[in-house]
Short mmCIF file of C-alpha atoms and ligand atoms in Angstrom, two decimals:
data_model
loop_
_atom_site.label_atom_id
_atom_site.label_comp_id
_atom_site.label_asym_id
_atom_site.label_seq_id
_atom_site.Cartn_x
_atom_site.Cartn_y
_atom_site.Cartn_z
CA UNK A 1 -1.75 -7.76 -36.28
CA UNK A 2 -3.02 -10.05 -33.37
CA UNK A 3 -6.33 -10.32 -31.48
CA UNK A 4 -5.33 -7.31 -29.38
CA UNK A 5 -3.93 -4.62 -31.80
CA UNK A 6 -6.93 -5.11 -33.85
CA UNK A 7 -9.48 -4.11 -30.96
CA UNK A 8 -7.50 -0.41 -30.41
CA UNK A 9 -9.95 1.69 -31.12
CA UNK A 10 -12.48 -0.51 -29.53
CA UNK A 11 -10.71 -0.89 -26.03
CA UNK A 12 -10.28 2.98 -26.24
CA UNK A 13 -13.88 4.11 -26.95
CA UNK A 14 -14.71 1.78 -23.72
CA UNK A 15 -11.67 3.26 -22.14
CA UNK A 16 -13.15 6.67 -22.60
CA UNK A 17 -16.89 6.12 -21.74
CA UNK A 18 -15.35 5.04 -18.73
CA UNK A 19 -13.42 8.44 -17.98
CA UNK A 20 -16.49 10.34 -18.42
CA UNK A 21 -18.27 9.02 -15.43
CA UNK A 22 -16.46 11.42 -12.38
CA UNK A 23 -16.24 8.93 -9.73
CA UNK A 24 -15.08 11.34 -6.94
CA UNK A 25 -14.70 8.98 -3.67
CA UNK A 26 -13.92 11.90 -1.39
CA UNK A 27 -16.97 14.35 -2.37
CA UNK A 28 -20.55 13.07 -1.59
CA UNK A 29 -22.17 15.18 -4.20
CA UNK A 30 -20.85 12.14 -6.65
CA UNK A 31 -22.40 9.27 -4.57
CA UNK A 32 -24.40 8.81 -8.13
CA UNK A 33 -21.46 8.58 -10.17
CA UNK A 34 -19.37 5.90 -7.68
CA UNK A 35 -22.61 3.54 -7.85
CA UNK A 36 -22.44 3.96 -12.12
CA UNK A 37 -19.34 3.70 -12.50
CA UNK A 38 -18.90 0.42 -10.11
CA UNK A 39 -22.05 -0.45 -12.87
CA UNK A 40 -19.84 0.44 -15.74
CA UNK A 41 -17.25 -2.07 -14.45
CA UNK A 42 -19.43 -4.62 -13.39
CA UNK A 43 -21.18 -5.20 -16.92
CA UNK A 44 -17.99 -5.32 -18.69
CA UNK A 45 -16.57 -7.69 -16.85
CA UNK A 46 -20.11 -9.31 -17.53
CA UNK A 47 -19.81 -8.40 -21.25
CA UNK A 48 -15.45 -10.14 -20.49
CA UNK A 49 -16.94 -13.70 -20.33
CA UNK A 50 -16.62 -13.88 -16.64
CA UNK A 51 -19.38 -15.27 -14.16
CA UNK A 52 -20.90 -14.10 -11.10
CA UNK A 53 -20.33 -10.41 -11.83
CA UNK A 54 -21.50 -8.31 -8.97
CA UNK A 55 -21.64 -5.90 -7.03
CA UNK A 56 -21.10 -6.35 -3.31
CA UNK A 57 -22.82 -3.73 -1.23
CA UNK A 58 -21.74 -2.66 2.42
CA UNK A 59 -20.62 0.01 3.88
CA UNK A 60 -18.96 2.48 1.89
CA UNK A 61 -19.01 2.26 -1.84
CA UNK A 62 -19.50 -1.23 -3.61
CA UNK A 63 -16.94 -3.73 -4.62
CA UNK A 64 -17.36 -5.53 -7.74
CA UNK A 65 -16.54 -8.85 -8.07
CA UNK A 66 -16.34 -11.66 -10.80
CA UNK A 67 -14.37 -14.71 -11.58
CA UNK A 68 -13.76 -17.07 -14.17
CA UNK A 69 -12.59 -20.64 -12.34
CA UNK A 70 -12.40 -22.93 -15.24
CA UNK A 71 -8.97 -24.33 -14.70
CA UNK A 72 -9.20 -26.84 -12.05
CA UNK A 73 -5.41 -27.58 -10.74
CA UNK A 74 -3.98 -23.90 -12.30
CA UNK A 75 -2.98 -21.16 -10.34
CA UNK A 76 -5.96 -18.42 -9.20
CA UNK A 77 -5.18 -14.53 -9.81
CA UNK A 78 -7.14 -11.86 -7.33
CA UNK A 79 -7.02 -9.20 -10.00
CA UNK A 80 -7.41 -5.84 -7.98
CA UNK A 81 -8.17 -1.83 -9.82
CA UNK A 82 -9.86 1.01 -8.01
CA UNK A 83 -12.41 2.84 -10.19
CA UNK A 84 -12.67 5.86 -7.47
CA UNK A 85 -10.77 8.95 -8.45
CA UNK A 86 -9.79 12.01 -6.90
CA UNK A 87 -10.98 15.57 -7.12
CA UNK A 88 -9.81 17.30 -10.78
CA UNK A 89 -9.12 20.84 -9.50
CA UNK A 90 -7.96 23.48 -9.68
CA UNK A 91 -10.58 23.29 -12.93
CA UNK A 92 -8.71 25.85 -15.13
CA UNK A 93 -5.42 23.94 -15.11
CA UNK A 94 -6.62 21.48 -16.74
CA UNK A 95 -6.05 22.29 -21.32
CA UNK A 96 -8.89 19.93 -21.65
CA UNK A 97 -11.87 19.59 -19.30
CA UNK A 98 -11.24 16.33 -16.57
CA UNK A 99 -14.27 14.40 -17.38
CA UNK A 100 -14.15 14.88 -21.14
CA UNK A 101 -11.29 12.23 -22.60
CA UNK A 102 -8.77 14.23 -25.10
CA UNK A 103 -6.06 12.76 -26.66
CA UNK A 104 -3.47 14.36 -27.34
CA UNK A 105 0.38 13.03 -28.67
CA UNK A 106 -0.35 9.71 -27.67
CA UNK A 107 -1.73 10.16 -24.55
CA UNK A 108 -5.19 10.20 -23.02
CA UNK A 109 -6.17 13.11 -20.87
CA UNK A 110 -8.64 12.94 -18.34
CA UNK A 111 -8.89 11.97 -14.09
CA UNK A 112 -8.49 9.13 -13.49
CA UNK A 113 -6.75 7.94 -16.80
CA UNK A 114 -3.71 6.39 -14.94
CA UNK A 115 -4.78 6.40 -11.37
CA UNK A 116 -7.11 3.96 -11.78
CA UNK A 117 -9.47 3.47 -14.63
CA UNK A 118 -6.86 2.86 -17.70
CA UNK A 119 -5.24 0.60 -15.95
CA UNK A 120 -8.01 -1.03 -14.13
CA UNK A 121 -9.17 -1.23 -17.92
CA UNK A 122 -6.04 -3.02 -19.24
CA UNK A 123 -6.47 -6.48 -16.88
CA UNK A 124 -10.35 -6.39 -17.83
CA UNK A 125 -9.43 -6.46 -21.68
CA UNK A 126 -6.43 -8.65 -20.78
CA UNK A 127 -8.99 -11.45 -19.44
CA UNK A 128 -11.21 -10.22 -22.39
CA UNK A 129 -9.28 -10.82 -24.83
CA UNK A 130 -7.86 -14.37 -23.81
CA UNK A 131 -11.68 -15.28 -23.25
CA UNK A 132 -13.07 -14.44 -26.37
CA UNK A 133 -10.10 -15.59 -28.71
CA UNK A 134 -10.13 -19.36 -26.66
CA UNK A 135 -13.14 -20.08 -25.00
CA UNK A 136 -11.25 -20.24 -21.97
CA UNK A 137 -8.36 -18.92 -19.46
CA UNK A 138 -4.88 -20.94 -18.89
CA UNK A 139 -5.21 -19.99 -15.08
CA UNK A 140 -8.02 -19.09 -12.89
CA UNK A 141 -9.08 -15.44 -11.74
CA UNK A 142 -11.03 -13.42 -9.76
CA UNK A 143 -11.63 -9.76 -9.89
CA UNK A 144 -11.90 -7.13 -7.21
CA UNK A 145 -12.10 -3.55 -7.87
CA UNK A 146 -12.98 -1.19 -5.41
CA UNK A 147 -14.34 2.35 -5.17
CA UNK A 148 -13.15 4.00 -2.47
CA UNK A 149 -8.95 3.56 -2.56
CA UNK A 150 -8.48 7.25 -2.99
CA UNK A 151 -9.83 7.50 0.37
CA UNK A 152 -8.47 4.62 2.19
CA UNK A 153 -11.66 3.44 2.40
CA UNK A 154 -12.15 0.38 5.17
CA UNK A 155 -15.07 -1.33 3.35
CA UNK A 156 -12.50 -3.65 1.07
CA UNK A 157 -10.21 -4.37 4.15
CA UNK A 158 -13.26 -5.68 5.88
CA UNK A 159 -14.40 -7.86 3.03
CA UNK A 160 -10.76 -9.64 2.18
CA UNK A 161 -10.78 -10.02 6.14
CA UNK A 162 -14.30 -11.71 6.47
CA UNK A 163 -13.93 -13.93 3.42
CA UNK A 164 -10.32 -14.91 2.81
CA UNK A 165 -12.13 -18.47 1.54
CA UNK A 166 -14.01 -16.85 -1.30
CA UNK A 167 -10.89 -14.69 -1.94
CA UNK A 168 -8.67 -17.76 -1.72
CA UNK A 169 -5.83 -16.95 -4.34
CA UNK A 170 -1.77 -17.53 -5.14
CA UNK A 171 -1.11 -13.91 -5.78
CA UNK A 172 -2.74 -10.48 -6.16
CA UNK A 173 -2.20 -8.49 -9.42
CA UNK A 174 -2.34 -4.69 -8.83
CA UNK A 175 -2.16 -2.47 -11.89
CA UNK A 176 -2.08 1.17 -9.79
CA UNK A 177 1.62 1.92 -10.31
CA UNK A 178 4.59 3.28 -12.91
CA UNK A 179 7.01 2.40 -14.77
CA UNK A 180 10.38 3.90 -13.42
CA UNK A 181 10.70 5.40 -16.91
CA UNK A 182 9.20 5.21 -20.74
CA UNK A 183 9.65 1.86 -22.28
CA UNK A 184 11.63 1.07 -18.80
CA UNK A 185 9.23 -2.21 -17.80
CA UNK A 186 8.69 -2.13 -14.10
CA UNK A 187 7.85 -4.34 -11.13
CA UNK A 188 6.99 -2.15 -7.93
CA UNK A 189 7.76 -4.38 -4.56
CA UNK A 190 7.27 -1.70 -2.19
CA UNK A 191 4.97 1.19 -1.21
CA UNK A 192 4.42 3.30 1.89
CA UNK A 193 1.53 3.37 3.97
CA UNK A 194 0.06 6.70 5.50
CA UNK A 195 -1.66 7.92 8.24
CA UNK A 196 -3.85 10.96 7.76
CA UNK A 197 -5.68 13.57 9.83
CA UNK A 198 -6.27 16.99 11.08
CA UNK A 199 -4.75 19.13 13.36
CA UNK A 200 -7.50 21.35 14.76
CA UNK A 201 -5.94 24.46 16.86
CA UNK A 202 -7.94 26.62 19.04
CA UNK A 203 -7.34 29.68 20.58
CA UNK A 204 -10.38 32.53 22.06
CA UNK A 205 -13.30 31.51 21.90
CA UNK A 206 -14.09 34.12 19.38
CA UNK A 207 -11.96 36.14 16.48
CA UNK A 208 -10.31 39.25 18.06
CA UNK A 209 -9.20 42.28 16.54
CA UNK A 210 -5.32 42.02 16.00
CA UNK A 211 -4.20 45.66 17.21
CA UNK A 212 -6.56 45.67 20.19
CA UNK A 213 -5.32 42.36 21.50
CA UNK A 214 -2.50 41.53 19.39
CA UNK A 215 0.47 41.06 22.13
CA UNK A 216 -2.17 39.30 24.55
CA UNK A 217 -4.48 36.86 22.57
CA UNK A 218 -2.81 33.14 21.30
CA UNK A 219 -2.85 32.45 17.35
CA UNK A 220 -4.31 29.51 16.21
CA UNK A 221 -2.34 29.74 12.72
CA UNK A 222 0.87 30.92 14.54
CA UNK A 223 0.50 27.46 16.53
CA UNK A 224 0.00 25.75 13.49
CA UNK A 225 3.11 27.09 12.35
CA UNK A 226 5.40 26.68 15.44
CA UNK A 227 3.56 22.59 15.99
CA UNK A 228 4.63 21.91 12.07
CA UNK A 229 8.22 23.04 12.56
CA UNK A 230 8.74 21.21 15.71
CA UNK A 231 7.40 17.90 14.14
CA UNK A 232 9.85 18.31 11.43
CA UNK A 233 13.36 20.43 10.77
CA UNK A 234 14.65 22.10 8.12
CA UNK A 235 16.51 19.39 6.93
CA UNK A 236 13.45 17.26 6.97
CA UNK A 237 14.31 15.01 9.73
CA UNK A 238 10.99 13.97 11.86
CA UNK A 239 11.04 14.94 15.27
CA UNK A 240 8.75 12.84 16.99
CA UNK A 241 10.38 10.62 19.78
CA UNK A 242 10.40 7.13 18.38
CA UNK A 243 9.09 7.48 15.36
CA UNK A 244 12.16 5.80 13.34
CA UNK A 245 12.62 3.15 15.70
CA UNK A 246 11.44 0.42 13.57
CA UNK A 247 12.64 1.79 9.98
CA UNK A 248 13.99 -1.00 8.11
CA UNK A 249 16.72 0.30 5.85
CA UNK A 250 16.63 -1.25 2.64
CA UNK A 251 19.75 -4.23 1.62
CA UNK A 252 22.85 -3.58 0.03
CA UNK A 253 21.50 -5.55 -2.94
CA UNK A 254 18.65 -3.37 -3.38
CA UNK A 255 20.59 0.14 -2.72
CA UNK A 256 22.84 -1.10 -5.40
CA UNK A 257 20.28 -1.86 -7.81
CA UNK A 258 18.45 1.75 -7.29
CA UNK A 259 21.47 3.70 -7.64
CA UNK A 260 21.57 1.82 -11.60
CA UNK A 261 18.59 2.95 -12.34
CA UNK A 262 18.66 5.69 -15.80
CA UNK A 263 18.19 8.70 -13.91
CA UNK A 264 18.65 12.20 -14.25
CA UNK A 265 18.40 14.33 -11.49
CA UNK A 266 18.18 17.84 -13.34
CA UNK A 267 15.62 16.60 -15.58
CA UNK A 268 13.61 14.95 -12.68
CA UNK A 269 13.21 18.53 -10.57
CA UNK A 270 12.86 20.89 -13.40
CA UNK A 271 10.82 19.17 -16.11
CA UNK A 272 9.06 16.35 -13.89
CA UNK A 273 8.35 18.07 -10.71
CA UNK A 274 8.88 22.14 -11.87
CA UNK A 275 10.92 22.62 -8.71
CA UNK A 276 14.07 24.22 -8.22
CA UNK A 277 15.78 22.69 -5.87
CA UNK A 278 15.26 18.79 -3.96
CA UNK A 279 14.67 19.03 -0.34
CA UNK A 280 14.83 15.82 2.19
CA UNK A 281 17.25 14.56 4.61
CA UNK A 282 20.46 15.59 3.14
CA UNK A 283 22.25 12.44 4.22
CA UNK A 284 20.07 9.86 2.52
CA UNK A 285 20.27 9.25 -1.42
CA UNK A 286 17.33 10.68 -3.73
CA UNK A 287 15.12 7.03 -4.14
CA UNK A 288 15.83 5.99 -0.24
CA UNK A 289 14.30 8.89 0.71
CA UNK A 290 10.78 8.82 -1.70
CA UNK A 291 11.03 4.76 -1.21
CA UNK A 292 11.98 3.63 2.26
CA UNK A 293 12.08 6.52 4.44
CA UNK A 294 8.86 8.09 6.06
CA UNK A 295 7.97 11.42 5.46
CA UNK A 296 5.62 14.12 7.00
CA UNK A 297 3.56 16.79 5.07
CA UNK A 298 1.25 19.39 5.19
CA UNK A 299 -1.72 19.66 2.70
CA UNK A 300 -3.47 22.69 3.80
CA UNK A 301 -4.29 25.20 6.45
CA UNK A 302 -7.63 26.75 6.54
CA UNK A 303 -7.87 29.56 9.71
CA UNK A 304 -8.22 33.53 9.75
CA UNK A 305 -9.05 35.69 6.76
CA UNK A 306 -7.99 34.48 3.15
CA UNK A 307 -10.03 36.90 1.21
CA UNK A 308 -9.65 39.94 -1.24
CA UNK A 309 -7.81 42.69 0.57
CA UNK A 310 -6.81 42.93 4.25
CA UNK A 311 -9.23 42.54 7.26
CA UNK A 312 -6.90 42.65 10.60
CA UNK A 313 -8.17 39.60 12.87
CA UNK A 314 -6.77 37.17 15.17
CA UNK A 315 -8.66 34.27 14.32
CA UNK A 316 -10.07 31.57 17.19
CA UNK A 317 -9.35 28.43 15.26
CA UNK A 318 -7.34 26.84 12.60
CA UNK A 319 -6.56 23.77 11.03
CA UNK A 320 -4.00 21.91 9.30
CA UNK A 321 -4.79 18.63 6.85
CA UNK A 322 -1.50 16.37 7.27
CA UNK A 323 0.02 13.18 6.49
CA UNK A 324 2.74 10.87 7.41
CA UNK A 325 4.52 8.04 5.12
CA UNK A 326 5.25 5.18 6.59
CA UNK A 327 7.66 2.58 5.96
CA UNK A 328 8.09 -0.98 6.67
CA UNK A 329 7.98 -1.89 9.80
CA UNK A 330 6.46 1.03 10.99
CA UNK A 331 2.66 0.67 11.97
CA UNK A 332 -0.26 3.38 11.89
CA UNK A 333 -1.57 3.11 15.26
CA UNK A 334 2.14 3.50 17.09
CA UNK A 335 2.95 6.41 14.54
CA UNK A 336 -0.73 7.78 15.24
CA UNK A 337 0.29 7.86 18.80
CA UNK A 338 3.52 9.07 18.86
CA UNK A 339 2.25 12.47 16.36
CA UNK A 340 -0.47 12.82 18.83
CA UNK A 341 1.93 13.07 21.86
CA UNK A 342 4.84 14.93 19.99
CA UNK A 343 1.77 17.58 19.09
CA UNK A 344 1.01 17.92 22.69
CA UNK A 345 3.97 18.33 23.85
CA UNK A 346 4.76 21.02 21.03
CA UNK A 347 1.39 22.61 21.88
CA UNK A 348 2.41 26.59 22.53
CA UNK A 349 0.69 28.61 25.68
CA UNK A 350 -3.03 29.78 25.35
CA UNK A 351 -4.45 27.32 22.68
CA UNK A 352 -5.53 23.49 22.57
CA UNK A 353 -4.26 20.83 19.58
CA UNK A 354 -6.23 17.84 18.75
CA UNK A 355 -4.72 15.72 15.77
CA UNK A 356 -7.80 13.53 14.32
CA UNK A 357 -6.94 10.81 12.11
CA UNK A 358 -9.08 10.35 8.91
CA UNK A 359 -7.34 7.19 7.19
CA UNK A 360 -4.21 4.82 7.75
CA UNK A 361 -3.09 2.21 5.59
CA UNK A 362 0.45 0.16 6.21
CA UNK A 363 3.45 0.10 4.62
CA UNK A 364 4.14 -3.33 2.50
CA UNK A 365 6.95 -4.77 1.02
CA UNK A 366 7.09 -7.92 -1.16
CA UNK A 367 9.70 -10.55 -1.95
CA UNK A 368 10.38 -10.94 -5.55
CA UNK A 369 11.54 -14.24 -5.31
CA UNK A 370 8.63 -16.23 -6.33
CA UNK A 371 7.41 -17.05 -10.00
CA UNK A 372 4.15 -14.98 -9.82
CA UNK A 373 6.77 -11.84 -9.77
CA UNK A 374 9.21 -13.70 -11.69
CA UNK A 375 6.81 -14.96 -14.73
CA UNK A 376 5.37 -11.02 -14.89
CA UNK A 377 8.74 -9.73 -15.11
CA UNK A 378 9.32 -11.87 -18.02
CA UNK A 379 5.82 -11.12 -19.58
CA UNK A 380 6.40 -7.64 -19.45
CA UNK A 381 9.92 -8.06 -20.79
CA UNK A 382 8.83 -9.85 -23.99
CA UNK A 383 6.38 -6.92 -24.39
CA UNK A 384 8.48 -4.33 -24.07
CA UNK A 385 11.55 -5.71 -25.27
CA UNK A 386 13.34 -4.92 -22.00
CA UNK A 387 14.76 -5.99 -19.16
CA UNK A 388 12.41 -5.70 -16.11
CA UNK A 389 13.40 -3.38 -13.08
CA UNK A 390 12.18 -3.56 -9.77
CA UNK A 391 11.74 -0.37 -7.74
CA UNK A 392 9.58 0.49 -5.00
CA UNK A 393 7.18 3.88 -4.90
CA UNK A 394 6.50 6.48 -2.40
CA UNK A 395 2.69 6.44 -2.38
CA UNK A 396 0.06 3.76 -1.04
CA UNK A 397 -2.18 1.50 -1.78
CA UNK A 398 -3.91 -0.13 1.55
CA UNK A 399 -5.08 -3.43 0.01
CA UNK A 400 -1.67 -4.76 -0.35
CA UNK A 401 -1.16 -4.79 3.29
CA UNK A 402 -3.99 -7.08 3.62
CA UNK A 403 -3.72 -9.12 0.90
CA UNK A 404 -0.62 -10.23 2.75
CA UNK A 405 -1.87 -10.59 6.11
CA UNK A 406 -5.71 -12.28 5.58
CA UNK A 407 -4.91 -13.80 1.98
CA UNK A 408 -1.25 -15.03 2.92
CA UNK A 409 -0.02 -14.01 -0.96
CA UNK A 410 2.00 -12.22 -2.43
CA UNK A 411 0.98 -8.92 -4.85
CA UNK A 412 2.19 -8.36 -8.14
CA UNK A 413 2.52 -5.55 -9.24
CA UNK A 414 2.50 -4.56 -12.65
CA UNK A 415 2.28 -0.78 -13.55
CA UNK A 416 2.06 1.15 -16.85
CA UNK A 417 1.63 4.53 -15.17
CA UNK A 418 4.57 7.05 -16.21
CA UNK A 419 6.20 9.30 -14.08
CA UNK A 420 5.30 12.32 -15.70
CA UNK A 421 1.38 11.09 -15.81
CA UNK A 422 0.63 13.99 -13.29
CA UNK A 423 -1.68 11.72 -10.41
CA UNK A 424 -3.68 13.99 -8.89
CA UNK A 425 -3.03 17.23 -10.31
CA UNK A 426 -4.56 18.51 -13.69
CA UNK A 427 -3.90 16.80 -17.01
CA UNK A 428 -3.38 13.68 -15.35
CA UNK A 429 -3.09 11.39 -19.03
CA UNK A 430 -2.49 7.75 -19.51
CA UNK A 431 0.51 7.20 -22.08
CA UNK A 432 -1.82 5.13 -24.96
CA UNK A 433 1.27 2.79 -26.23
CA UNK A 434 1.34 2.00 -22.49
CA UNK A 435 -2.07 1.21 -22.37
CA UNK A 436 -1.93 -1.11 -25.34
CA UNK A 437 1.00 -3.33 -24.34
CA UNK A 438 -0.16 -2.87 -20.84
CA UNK A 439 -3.24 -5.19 -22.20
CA UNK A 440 -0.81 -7.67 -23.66
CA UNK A 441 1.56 -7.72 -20.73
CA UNK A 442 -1.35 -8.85 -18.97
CA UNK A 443 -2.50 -11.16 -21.57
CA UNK A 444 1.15 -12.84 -21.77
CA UNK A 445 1.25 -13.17 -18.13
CA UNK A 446 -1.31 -14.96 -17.75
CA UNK A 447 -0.21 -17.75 -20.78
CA UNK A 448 3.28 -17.69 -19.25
CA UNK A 449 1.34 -18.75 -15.25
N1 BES B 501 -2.10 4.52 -7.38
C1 BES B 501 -1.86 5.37 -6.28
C2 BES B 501 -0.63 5.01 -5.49
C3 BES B 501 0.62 4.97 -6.30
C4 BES B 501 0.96 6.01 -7.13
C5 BES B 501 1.46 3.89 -6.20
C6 BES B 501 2.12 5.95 -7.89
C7 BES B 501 2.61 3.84 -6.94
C8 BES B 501 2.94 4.87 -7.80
C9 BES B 501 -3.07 5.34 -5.38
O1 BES B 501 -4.27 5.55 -6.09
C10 BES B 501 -3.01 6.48 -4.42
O2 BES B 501 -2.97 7.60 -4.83
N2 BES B 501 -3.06 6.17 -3.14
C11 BES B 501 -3.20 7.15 -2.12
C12 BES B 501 -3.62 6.34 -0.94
C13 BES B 501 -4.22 7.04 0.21
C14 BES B 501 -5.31 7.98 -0.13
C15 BES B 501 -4.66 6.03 1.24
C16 BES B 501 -1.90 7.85 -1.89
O3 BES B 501 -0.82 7.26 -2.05
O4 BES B 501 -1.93 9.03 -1.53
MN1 MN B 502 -4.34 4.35 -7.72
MN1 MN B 503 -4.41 7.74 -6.46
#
């Protein structure tokens, strides 16, 4: 047994006290629980071996920083986690409560186990573990984990902007994504950025009754309904003038290397997703379309009378939560502007449509051809016995954007999510073998820099 498969159950009662702390970002009522659990991190990276551990206050919920610069002439890592998570519910979906760690069959339930903590977890026990078994690091690194990534929060975009020196790094190391499948080691070089907003529709100034002036009086939902289905067709093709002027398709190389990939498709909709059918642009194969083409979706619709029973009302307002995916080289404020005057123009008679954006973040891609991608591919290899793939995902994660364009480098990133790990929805779990060798992944990585 080595240094790190003796500390299991160690690393997992830390893992644990971790998941009990509900760091919501998006609800206020856990403003308390951000500021301990940015705490929690902060003293173990204390507790690590590395210096200046902090918190950095601004606006927005805090950052936590530390470093360990002992290797003059060595490479520096910007290690990056996010120890925000989202909401748990719907509460009675989930077989064990959210907040209250349960393992079962090798995995770890509980928000947040994935997406971020456990694998925000894995680099601190990574450096951890290297520290306390040497003294020392073989590179340099510096850690910056953030608290509001869950919703797009600006407050670490404005801090890598304003201090690129104290930043100053050869590549970022982002453990926030999946493997493409189990025991399938994988190196994401591509993710999607978003915009986000509401659609606010309003009709009368009041609610009407619906036989007395149904026929006459405009429909805020109805609106909803005929603006969603002009921005997008049945066939899910986005109909907003412009908006796939600058989609990059991806290479040949990189087509052919997706279309190896161990995948099958029944499996994926009926056990992974619970679907029964896949839906998307008909033309364009399965991982193009979650991977390098944008998409556009509704979230929810709150307007009119959703309650027990049936009241009969024309209600004055409604509104619509929706997003867009972007992909490289699309860019938020264009697509921002182009939804906002495709939604006027699909605007029916009698009611007015405001879309109000709520986050953005860019798409990024990165080129694998440089030995910070190269030397994790081969860390994670030797751990998992594997060849490394390289895929891209469908979701986001802002920072990546601007580690490229204020830091100049390159992010690496190195998930141990699995796609059945259920981000986001109840009984999200971490997959605990994943979690392990996710720590020595790390660990080797860094001896291999
Ligand atoms: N870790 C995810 C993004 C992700 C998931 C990347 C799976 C790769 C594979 C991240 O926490 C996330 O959920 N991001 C949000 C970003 C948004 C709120 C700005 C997303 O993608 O919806
Ligand atoms: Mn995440
Ligand atoms: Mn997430």
């Amino acid at each position: 047994m080595n240094y790190y498969q003796q500390h299991h159950a160690e690393y997992l009662e830390g893992l644990k006290t971790f998941l009990r702390i509900p760091s919501i970002s998006t609800l206020s009522e856990h403003k308390p629980d951000i500021k301990k659990a940015a705490e929690f991190v902060r003293a173990e990276l204390e507790k690590a071996g590395l210096q200046q551990a902090q918190l950095i206050e601004g606006q927005g919920n805090p950052l936590v920083y530390a470093e360990w610069l002992g290797a003059p002439g060595k490479p520096t890592l910007l290690l990056y986690g996010h120890y925000d998570v989202q909401p748990p519910d719907p509460l009675d979906e989930w077989k064990s409560p959210p907040f209250e760690p349960a393992i079962r069959n090798d995995n770890i339930y509980a928000r947040g186990s994935a997406d971020d903590k456990g694998q925000t977890y894995i680099l601190i026990k990574a450096v951890e573990g290297l520290l306390k078994q040497h003294g020392r690091l073989p590179i340099n690194v510096k850690f910056l984990i953030e608290g509001e990534e869950e919703v797009g929060g600006e407050h670490i975009e404005s801090y890598v902007a304003t201090k690129p020196a104290r930043l100053k790094s050869d590549a970022a190391v982002i453990c926030d994504t999946e493997m493409f499948a189990p025991e399938l080691p994988t190196i994401c070089v591509g993710l999607r950025g978003i915009i986000y907003g509401e659609l606010v529709v309003e009709g009368a100034n009041h609610d009407l009754h619906s036989g007395v002036y149904g026929g006459a009086a405009p429909n805020p939902i109805q609106a909803i309904a005929e603006i969603l289905s002009t921005l997008k067709d049945r066939e899910g093709h986005i109909r907003i003038p412009g908006f796939y002027d600058r989609v990059v398709a991806p290479s040949a190389k990189e087509r052919a290397a997706w279309a190896r990939l161990p995948f099958d498709e029944k499996e994926y909709t009926e056990k992974e997703m619970g679907a029964k059918a896949l839906v998307g642009e008909p033309e364009i194969p399965l991982f193009e379309r979650l991977w390098a083409r944008p998409t556009l979706e509704v979230h929810g619709i709150r307007g009119g009378f959703t309650g027990e029973g049936a009241k009969t009302v024309i209600p004055a307002r409604a509104l619509a939560k929706l997003s867009l995916r972007l992909v490289a080289d699309q860019r938020p404020d264009e697509a921002t502007a182009q939804l906002q005057k495709a939604i006027a123009a699909a605007c029916p008679k009698g009611v007015t449509a405001e879309y109000r954006p709520i986050h953005s973040a860019p798409p990024s891609l990165v080129n694998p051809d440089n030995r910070y991608i190269q030397a994790a591919a081969e860390a994670m290899k030797q751990v998992f016995g594997k060849e490394t793939v390289y895929i891209r995902s469908g979701g986001s994660i802002p920072i990546v954007a601007a580690f490229d364009e204020f830091l100049g480098i390159p992010s690496v990133m190195m998930g141990f999510g699995l796609p059945d790990d259920n981000l986001h929805a109840p009984n999200e779990k971490l997959h605990l073998p994943n979690f392990f060798r996710g720590i020595e992944a790390v660990a080797r990585y860094l001896e291999l820099l």
